[in-house]
Amino acid sequence: QLEKLRNRFNYVASSCKDIRDRYDEQEDGLYYLTTANGMVYQTFCDMTTAGGGWTLVASIHESSISGRCTVGDRWSSQQGNDANRPDGDGNWSNRNTFGTAEGTTSDDYKNPGYYDISAKDMSVWHVPNNFPLEHWNLASILRYHTSNRFLSLYGGNLFELFQQYPVRYNIGSCSNRGPAIPIVYDFGDEESTRQFYGPKPRRESEPGFITFRPINYERAAMAICSGLKPTGCNSEHYCIGGGGYFHPEQCGDFPSFDWDTLGNEQDWSASKEMSEAAVLLFYRQKNKLHI
Amino acid sequence: QLEKLRNRFNYVASSCKDIRDRYDEQEDGLYYLTTANGMVYQTFCDMTTAGGGWTLVASIHESSISGRCTVGDRWSSQQGNDANRPDGDGNWSNRNTFGTAEGTTSDDYKNPGYYDISAKDMSVWHVPNNFPLEHWNLASILRYHTSNRFLSLYGGNLFELFQQYPVRYNIGSCSNRGPAIPIVYDFGDEESTRQFYGPKPRRESEPGFITFRPINYERAAMAICSGLKPTGCNSEHYCIGGGGYFHPEQCGDFPSFDWDTLGNEQDWSASKEMSEAAVLLFYRQKNKLHI
Amino acid sequence: QLEKLRNRFNYVASSCKDIRDRYDEQEDGLYYLTTANGMVYQTFCDMTTAGGGWTLVASIHESSISGRCTVGDRWSSQQGNDANRPDGDGNWSNRNTFGTAEGTTSDDYKNPGYYDISAKDMSVWHVPNNFPLEHWNLASILRYHTSNRFLSLYGGNLFELFQQYPVRYNIGSCSNRGPAIPIVYDFGDEESTRQFYGPKPRRESEPGFITFRPINYERAAMAICSGLKPTGCNSEHYCIGGGGYFHPEQCGDFPSFDWDTLGNEQDWSASKEMSEAAVLLFYRQKNKLHI
Ligand SMILES: [Ca+2]
Ligand SMILES: [Ca+2]
Ligand SMILES: [Ca+2]
Ligand SMILES: [Ca+2]
Ligand SMILES: [Ca+2]
Ligand SMILES: [Ca+2]
Ligand SMILES: [Ca+2]
Ligand SMILES: [Ca+2]
Ligand SMILES: [Ca+2]
């Protein structure tokens, strides 16, 4: 056990894929990684799903659904609704980091892997708030991954993708949304995805996709629609993250998941399960030759 | 010196008690610890008080007594007074972490030990703001510990204790407070404890205890009364931390220590010494067999 | 490469100068450092400028020029303009730390070196926001250092200097400013310095200096005038950081760089280049004997 822990600290690897391939590690858990510049950090590796090698790089956690772009809304704006600050806090496309792997279901998380790892696919886990690391996998209400290597087309990670599709107020209209990528379910399915959102979002979206940078009627930009492709323009009720300006009652990390009563799955409102689960983002690195 | 530093980084230990027992380290200072999941962090070990082996896991620091649940009030709420958010920021019972050991008297601190270590006793130091680590012990205005292994009854740490006694607005009334545990003084005594708080708190409390989850007349929950057992229901003037909703003029990490003039030890107001000292929390782990 | 990375983690050094002198490392990049108390951190070393050995200890980043002492204004106040909190967040003279080396152009940064290293000289880089570490040097719009060992006179670092010259509202008047130290340019010159600020600041300042703790007409204290010595009392338009109270429209990390239109280099307003660049602070340690 002791020896095992010591070993984990001695890898010099840039991603969980790297550790899996080079050291044949197959156990889920925390590992040390190193960026191209030599910055060291610890994060969680999913070594089992669909071949393993998935690196946790971020989580989007809503700490106050009634707090509209207040403290804790790091994936939209902590400065209130402000049209003069169209990018909000800008964390989708900068190198700021925050949080820790073990705390990732208790508050927002972003590690250097978010901008450093060159990946081809993503996976997403929706984990109920405050669940401990050792139960994330089983506790997840939804888990899926992409398999078409779409990130290769967009620079290798979300940092690069969102340079091409800025999460910025007034950058375009509803028809200018970013890519919608088909997903493979690891837990849950299209029907359960639909049920996690409200009755009205079900009528303006299609399950089985992850979609980037949707824009709504009011020209507010969001970052990710998890599990869905929008077919309408009220994405603030089922997509997460965002720029710095929304309709006054909608700004936040889960911008307007509570429009018709919090956690009530009524009209536009998402289910309680979805509203109180952190969204964990994983990358899987491109294969590379061994050093 | 060099060799000594290198050694410190090579322990794989879960608490300061662990390091003291297994490696016979007896020097106060910073050490590396590792959680059950393998998360690594540095913190301060008190290796001398009452047999040593005390791990610093948290500090409660009031950065703006006039700021009522504003930025920096991590142990109550950074979102303002909000009855719709009864748990406030929730840090007493989640796995979010913040701050650093060396910075612990300059701002709030919470490390993974807070939820990871399985402890039996606690100690508390009140250290004047901005004091450097090497002088914390001597600079403390009050230091004490428990000795009856009470934490074993409440799950082994404060994370677990506060699952049983949530720090939440409107969870109960004044008569529903959590346990009051007798303390052994390491610096100071019952009389000095009394003098650190205002004249009116002296009349509704008994020194010689640490008390958890008091509730006041307005049904606001606090986390800890350091050195005191309340015998009345105005605990907001002498207990710290809290949920997300208080009387409008009382929300904060030191909720209403300044009710009758800041730092003036007048009526309900605490002394300047107490109001401008961070509250450091230590755990001492259960004995365990050596690996 | 692997071996090289591993080596970097095995130094026990207190500053970049230490690493350069003792291990003859000459490459710019991230290294591990250790404080006197044993706290370990990673930061960027400039190993080339004027003999090398410069340790990055802090950056001042303005994340919302329209946000007047709001979230992110860690070098002034995140609590709004408040005369009852004259020191603001107090980070110029405490041991609080935040941010990471790789994220230093995306948000504020302060590491333990800020208070731990005993230095004699400083250098300053103005790096456009969001630039990656590997391009900071070339991307800088202004780089300079001091060469007269002035820090030796003020306690060895900014933490100590600002104990002597508190960054505090109402501590004195315009005539009570701290030292103005001559600088040596590494990129840019006196004329380019002048052009980065607005036309009116050019008339009340002299380029070729770094100045500490200026005070303006309204008795607001700032921390640093980068590249300039004020000859008038409107320093809020060209000096950075500050205490907790300013004119209501001027509080913030770049307090009033946008007085006459943001980034427009008009009247009192600074240029867009200056307003959107993080200010990186480096120390160079005194020479010491090898252990
Ligand atoms: Ca929110
Ligand atoms: Ca959040
Ligand atoms: Ca809508
Ligand atoms: Ca407060
Ligand atoms: Ca606090
Ligand atoms: Ca009362
Ligand atoms: Ca600002
Ligand atoms: Ca800032
Ligand atoms: Ca002025």
PDB file of C-alpha atoms in Angstrom, chain C residues 106-209:
ATOM      1  CA  SER C 106      -5.388  34.966 -16.120  1.00  0.00           C
ATOM      2  CA  ASP C 107      -5.974  36.085 -12.525  1.00  0.00           C
ATOM      3  CA  ASP C 108      -4.139  37.391  -9.448  1.00  0.00           C
ATOM      4  CA  TYR C 109      -1.186  35.408  -8.121  1.00  0.00           C
ATOM      5  CA  LYS C 110       0.679  35.528  -4.824  1.00  0.00           C
ATOM      6  CA  ASN C 111       2.939  32.770  -3.576  1.00  0.00           C
ATOM      7  CA  PRO C 112       4.797  32.261  -0.267  1.00  0.00           C
ATOM      8  CA  GLY C 113       7.945  33.799  -1.765  1.00  0.00           C
ATOM      9  CA  TYR C 114       6.240  37.181  -1.481  1.00  0.00           C
ATOM     10  CA  TYR C 115       6.768  37.171   2.304  1.00  0.00           C
ATOM     11  CA  ASP C 116       9.427  34.482   2.658  1.00  0.00           C
ATOM     12  CA  ILE C 117      12.258  35.480   0.341  1.00  0.00           C
ATOM     13  CA  SER C 118      14.804  37.977   1.566  1.00  0.00           C
ATOM     14  CA  ALA C 119      15.633  39.959  -1.553  1.00  0.00           C
ATOM     15  CA  LYS C 120      17.638  42.957  -2.586  1.00  0.00           C
ATOM     16  CA  ASP C 121      16.194  43.832  -5.998  1.00  0.00           C
ATOM     17  CA  MET C 122      12.903  43.529  -7.918  1.00  0.00           C
ATOM     18  CA  SER C 123      11.934  43.156 -11.527  1.00  0.00           C
ATOM     19  CA  VAL C 124       8.568  43.823 -13.163  1.00  0.00           C
ATOM     20  CA  TRP C 125       7.003  42.419 -16.327  1.00  0.00           C
ATOM     21  CA  HIS C 126       3.791  43.730 -17.900  1.00  0.00           C
ATOM     22  CA  VAL C 127       2.384  40.677 -19.719  1.00  0.00           C
ATOM     23  CA  PRO C 128      -0.792  40.825 -21.836  1.00  0.00           C
ATOM     24  CA  ASN C 129      -3.666  38.943 -20.152  1.00  0.00           C
ATOM     25  CA  ASN C 130      -3.983  35.225 -20.908  1.00  0.00           C
ATOM     26  CA  PHE C 131      -0.552  34.796 -22.462  1.00  0.00           C
ATOM     27  CA  PRO C 132       0.993  31.374 -21.810  1.00  0.00           C
ATOM     28  CA  LEU C 133       4.115  31.074 -19.676  1.00  0.00           C
ATOM     29  CA  GLU C 134       6.359  30.081 -22.559  1.00  0.00           C
ATOM     30  CA  HIS C 135       5.735  33.438 -24.260  1.00  0.00           C
ATOM     31  CA  TRP C 136       5.659  35.825 -21.294  1.00  0.00           C
ATOM     32  CA  ASN C 137       9.144  37.149 -21.888  1.00  0.00           C
ATOM     33  CA  LEU C 138       8.654  37.952 -25.560  1.00  0.00           C
ATOM     34  CA  ALA C 139       5.054  39.103 -25.157  1.00  0.00           C
ATOM     35  CA  SER C 140       5.829  41.609 -22.383  1.00  0.00           C
ATOM     36  CA  ILE C 141       5.083  45.205 -23.292  1.00  0.00           C
ATOM     37  CA  LEU C 142       7.455  46.456 -20.587  1.00  0.00           C
ATOM     38  CA  ARG C 143      10.179  44.796 -18.495  1.00  0.00           C
ATOM     39  CA  TYR C 144      12.618  46.392 -16.054  1.00  0.00           C
ATOM     40  CA  HIS C 145      14.524  45.770 -12.834  1.00  0.00           C
ATOM     41  CA  THR C 146      16.084  47.718  -9.996  1.00  0.00           C
ATOM     42  CA  SER C 147      19.802  47.428  -9.379  1.00  0.00           C
ATOM     43  CA  ASN C 148      20.530  49.440  -6.240  1.00  0.00           C
ATOM     44  CA  ARG C 149      19.601  46.748  -3.686  1.00  0.00           C
ATOM     45  CA  PHE C 150      16.935  49.028  -2.235  1.00  0.00           C
ATOM     46  CA  LEU C 151      14.953  46.131  -0.720  1.00  0.00           C
ATOM     47  CA  SER C 152      17.762  45.569   1.774  1.00  0.00           C
ATOM     48  CA  LEU C 153      16.816  48.916   3.295  1.00  0.00           C
ATOM     49  CA  TYR C 154      13.148  47.993   3.635  1.00  0.00           C
ATOM     50  CA  GLY C 155      13.310  44.556   5.248  1.00  0.00           C
ATOM     51  CA  GLY C 156      14.094  42.404   2.211  1.00  0.00           C
ATOM     52  CA  ASN C 157      10.711  42.160   0.485  1.00  0.00           C
ATOM     53  CA  LEU C 158       7.411  43.905  -0.220  1.00  0.00           C
ATOM     54  CA  PHE C 159       5.729  42.238   2.764  1.00  0.00           C
ATOM     55  CA  GLU C 160       8.188  44.100   5.006  1.00  0.00           C
ATOM     56  CA  LEU C 161       8.268  47.298   2.938  1.00  0.00           C
ATOM     57  CA  PHE C 162       4.501  47.628   3.251  1.00  0.00           C
ATOM     58  CA  GLN C 163       4.682  47.181   7.032  1.00  0.00           C
ATOM     59  CA  GLN C 164       6.708  50.401   6.981  1.00  0.00           C
ATOM     60  CA  TYR C 165       4.494  52.065   4.353  1.00  0.00           C
ATOM     61  CA  PRO C 166       1.009  50.648   4.959  1.00  0.00           C
ATOM     62  CA  VAL C 167      -1.325  50.541   1.944  1.00  0.00           C
ATOM     63  CA  ARG C 168      -4.092  52.066   4.016  1.00  0.00           C
ATOM     64  CA  TYR C 169      -6.716  54.714   3.447  1.00  0.00           C
ATOM     65  CA  ASN C 170      -6.147  57.944   5.377  1.00  0.00           C
ATOM     66  CA  ILE C 171      -2.659  57.042   6.627  1.00  0.00           C
ATOM     67  CA  GLY C 172      -1.308  60.355   5.316  1.00  0.00           C
ATOM     68  CA  SER C 173      -1.463  62.790   2.450  1.00  0.00           C
ATOM     69  CA  CYS C 174       0.043  62.966  -1.032  1.00  0.00           C
ATOM     70  CA  SER C 175       3.346  64.170   0.374  1.00  0.00           C
ATOM     71  CA  ASN C 176       3.764  60.990   2.438  1.00  0.00           C
ATOM     72  CA  ARG C 177       4.471  58.622  -0.417  1.00  0.00           C
ATOM     73  CA  GLY C 178       7.007  55.811  -0.039  1.00  0.00           C
ATOM     74  CA  PRO C 179      10.293  55.410  -1.906  1.00  0.00           C
ATOM     75  CA  ALA C 180      10.765  55.938  -5.672  1.00  0.00           C
ATOM     76  CA  ILE C 181      13.522  53.658  -6.956  1.00  0.00           C
ATOM     77  CA  PRO C 182      15.332  54.109 -10.285  1.00  0.00           C
ATOM     78  CA  ILE C 183      14.946  51.278 -12.792  1.00  0.00           C
ATOM     79  CA  VAL C 184      16.998  49.678 -15.575  1.00  0.00           C
ATOM     80  CA  TYR C 185      14.942  48.795 -18.666  1.00  0.00           C
ATOM     81  CA  ASP C 186      15.082  45.246 -20.047  1.00  0.00           C
ATOM     82  CA  PHE C 187      12.369  45.880 -22.639  1.00  0.00           C
ATOM     83  CA  GLY C 188      10.943  49.312 -23.416  1.00  0.00           C
ATOM     84  CA  ASP C 189      12.252  52.676 -22.300  1.00  0.00           C
ATOM     85  CA  GLU C 190      11.197  55.918 -20.628  1.00  0.00           C
ATOM     86  CA  GLU C 191       9.309  57.088 -23.681  1.00  0.00           C
ATOM     87  CA  SER C 192       7.351  53.840 -24.137  1.00  0.00           C
ATOM     88  CA  THR C 193       6.530  53.878 -20.422  1.00  0.00           C
ATOM     89  CA  ARG C 194       5.029  57.348 -20.809  1.00  0.00           C
ATOM     90  CA  GLN C 195       2.975  56.284 -23.806  1.00  0.00           C
ATOM     91  CA  PHE C 196       1.350  53.392 -21.913  1.00  0.00           C
ATOM     92  CA  TYR C 197      -0.357  55.847 -19.588  1.00  0.00           C
ATOM     93  CA  GLY C 198      -2.733  58.666 -20.521  1.00  0.00           C
ATOM     94  CA  PRO C 199      -1.789  62.178 -21.627  1.00  0.00           C
ATOM     95  CA  LYS C 200      -2.566  63.718 -18.235  1.00  0.00           C
ATOM     96  CA  PRO C 201      -0.569  61.239 -16.143  1.00  0.00           C
ATOM     97  CA  ARG C 202       2.388  62.052 -18.434  1.00  0.00           C
ATOM     98  CA  ARG C 203       2.235  65.607 -17.090  1.00  0.00           C
ATOM     99  CA  GLU C 204       2.283  64.623 -13.437  1.00  0.00           C
ATOM    100  CA  SER C 205       4.874  61.866 -13.381  1.00  0.00           C
ATOM    101  CA  GLU C 206       8.448  61.081 -14.311  1.00  0.00           C
ATOM    102  CA  PRO C 207       9.348  57.771 -16.026  1.00  0.00           C
ATOM    103  CA  GLY C 208      12.313  55.591 -15.043  1.00  0.00           C
ATOM    104  CA  PHE C 209      11.217  54.658 -11.501  1.00  0.00           C
TER     105      PHE C 209
END
